[in-house]
Coordinates of C-alpha atoms in Angstrom, one line a residue:
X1 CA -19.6 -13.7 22.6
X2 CA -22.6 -15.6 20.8
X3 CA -24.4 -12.1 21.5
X4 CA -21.9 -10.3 18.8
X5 CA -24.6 -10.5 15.7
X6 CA -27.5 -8.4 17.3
X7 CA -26.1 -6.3 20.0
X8 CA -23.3 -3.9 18.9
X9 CA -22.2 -0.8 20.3
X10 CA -20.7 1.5 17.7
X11 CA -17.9 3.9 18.3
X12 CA -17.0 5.9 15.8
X13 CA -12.9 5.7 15.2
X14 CA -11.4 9.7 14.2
X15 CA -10.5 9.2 10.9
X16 CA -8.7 12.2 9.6
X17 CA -9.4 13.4 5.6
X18 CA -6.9 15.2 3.9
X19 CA -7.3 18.7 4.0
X20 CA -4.4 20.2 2.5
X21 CA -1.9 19.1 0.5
X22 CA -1.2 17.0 -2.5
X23 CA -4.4 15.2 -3.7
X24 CA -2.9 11.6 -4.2
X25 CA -4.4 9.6 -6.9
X26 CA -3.2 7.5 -9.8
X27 CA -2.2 10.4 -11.9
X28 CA 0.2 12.2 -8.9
X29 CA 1.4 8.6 -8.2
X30 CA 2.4 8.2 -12.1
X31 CA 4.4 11.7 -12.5
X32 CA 6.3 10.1 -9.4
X33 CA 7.0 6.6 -11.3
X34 CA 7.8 8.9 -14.9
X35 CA 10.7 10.7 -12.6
X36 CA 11.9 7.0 -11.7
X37 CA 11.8 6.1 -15.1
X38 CA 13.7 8.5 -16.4
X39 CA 16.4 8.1 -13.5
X40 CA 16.5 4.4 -13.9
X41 CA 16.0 4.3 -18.4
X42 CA 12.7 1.7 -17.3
X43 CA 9.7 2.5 -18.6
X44 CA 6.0 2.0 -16.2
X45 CA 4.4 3.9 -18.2
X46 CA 2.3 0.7 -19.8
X47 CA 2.2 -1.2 -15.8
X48 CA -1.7 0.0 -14.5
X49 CA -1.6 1.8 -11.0
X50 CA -4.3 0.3 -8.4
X51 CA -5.8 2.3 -5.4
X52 CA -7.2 -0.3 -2.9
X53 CA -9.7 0.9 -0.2
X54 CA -10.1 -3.1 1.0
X55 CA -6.1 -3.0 1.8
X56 CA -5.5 -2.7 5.5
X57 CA -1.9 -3.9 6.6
X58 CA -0.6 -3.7 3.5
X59 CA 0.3 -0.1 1.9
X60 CA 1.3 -0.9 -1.1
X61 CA 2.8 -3.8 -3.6
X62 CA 4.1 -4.3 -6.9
X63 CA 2.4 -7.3 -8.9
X64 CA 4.2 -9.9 -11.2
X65 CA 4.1 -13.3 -12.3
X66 CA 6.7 -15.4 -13.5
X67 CA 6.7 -17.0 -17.3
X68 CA 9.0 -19.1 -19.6
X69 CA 9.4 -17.3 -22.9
X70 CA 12.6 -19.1 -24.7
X71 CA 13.1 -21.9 -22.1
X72 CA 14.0 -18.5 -19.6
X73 CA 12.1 -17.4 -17.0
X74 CA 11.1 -14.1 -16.6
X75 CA 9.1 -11.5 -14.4
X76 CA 5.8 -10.1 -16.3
X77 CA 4.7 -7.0 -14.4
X78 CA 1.1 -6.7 -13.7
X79 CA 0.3 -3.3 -11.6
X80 CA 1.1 -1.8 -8.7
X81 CA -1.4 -1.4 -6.1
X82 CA -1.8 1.6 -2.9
X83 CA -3.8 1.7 0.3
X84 CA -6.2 4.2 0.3
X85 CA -5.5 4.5 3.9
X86 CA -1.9 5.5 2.6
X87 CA -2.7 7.9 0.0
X88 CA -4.9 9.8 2.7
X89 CA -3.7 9.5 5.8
X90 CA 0.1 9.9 5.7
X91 CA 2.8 12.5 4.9
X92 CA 3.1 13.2 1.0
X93 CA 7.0 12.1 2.1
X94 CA 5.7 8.9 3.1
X95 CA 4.0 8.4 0.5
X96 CA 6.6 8.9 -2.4
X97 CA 8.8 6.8 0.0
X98 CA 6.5 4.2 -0.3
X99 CA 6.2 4.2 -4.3
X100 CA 9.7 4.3 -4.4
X101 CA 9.9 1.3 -2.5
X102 CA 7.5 -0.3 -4.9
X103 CA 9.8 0.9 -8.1
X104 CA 12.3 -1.1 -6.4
X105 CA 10.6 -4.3 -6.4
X106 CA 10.2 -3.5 -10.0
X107 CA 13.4 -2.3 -10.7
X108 CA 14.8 -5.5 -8.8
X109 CA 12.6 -8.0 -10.2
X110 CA 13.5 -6.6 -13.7
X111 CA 17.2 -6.7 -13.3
X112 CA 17.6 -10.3 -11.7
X113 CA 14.3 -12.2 -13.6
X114 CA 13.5 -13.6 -10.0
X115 CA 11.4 -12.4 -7.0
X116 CA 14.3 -11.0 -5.2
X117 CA 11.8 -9.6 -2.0
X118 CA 13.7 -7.7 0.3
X119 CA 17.3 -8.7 -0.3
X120 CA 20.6 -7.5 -0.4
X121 CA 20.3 -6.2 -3.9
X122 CA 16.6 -5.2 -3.4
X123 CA 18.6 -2.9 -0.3
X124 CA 21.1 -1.9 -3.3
X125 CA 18.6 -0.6 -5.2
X126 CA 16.6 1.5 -2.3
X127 CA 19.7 3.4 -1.2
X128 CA 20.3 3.9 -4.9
X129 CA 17.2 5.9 -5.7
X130 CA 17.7 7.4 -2.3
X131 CA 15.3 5.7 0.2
X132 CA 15.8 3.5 3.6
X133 CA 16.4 0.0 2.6
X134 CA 14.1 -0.7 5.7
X135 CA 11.4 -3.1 4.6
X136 CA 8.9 -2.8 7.7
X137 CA 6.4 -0.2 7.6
X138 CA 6.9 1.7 10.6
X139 CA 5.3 5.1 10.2
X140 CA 2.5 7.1 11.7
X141 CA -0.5 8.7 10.3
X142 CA -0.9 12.5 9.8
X143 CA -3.5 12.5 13.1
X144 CA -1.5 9.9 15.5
X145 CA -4.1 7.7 14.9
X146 CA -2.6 4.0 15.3
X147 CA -5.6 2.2 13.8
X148 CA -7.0 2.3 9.9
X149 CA -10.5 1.1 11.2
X150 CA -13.3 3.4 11.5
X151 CA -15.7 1.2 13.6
X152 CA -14.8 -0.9 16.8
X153 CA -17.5 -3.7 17.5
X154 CA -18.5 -3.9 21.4
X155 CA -20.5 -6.3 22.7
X156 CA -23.5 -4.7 25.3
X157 CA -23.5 -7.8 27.1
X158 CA -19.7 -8.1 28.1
X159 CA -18.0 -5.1 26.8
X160 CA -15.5 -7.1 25.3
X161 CA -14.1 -5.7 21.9
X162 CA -15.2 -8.3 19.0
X163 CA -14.1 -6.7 15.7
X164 CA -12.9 -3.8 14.0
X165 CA -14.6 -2.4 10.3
X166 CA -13.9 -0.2 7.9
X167 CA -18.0 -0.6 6.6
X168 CA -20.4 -1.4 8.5
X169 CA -24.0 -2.9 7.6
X170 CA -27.1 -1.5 8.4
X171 CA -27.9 -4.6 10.1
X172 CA -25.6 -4.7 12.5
X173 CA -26.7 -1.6 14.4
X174 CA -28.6 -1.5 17.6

């Protein structure tokens, strides 16, 4: 609708805050990666840990890029990155699942020098450290709530949904 920009109804999305529970934060998510380590003999201690509030779909992911050292290529890890929406709006056991899932890529990466994505051995390495090797996302938040967005954009003149926001700016309000 060309009347989107001026006229928006707000409606408030439930957004559940954790109320009890672990407190998930880049310290909790590191004693998890130090357990990996020490079950695997890797070592994250020295790979930074990223919490995104701007990540949406995504939960999670695990960082590289490739360089020649030697005439070989090889993986350089970089960080590994988690939804805010994850960290506080899901199970604490989806959560480890999740940055378990994330060690894998690692773990995989590190073992075959090559982004391996969600392969056969990438599987291997999930059911080794004892998590589905199912590479979809398919859980639900703690409330039921289907949708990480806190603000659904309405147009007053057709009623038609136009957007979906996490933020909103002042000057889009009626």
């Amino acid at each position: 609708c060309a009347a989107i920009k001026k006229q928006i109804i707000i409606k408030e999305c439930f957004i559940m805050k954790k109320e009890s529970g672990t407190v998930w934060n880049e310290k909790k998510i590191r004693e998890i990666m130090n357990k990996l380590d020490i079950k695997t003999g890797y070592n994250t201690s020295n790979i930074p840990i990223k919490i995104s509030s701007r990540m949406i779909k995504s939960k999670a992911y695990y960082e590289f890029k490739k360089m020649k050292f030697d005439g070989k290529e090889q993986i350089i890890p970089v960080c590994f990155t988690f939804a805010y929406d994850l960290l506080n709006n899901y199970e604490d056991e989806v959560i480890i699942e999740v940055i378990i899932h994330e060690y894998c890529h690692f773990k995989t990466n590190k073992e075959t020098a090559t982004n391996s994505k969600h392969n056969s051995y990438f599987k291997k390495n999930c059911r080794l450290l004892g998590i589905s090797d199912e590479t979809y996302f398919n859980h639900s938040r703690k409330n039921g709530s289907i949708s990480p967005y806190k603000y659904e954009l309405i147009c007053s003149k057709c009623g038609s949904l136009c957007g979906k926001r996490m933020r909103i700016s002042e000057s889009l309000l009626i």
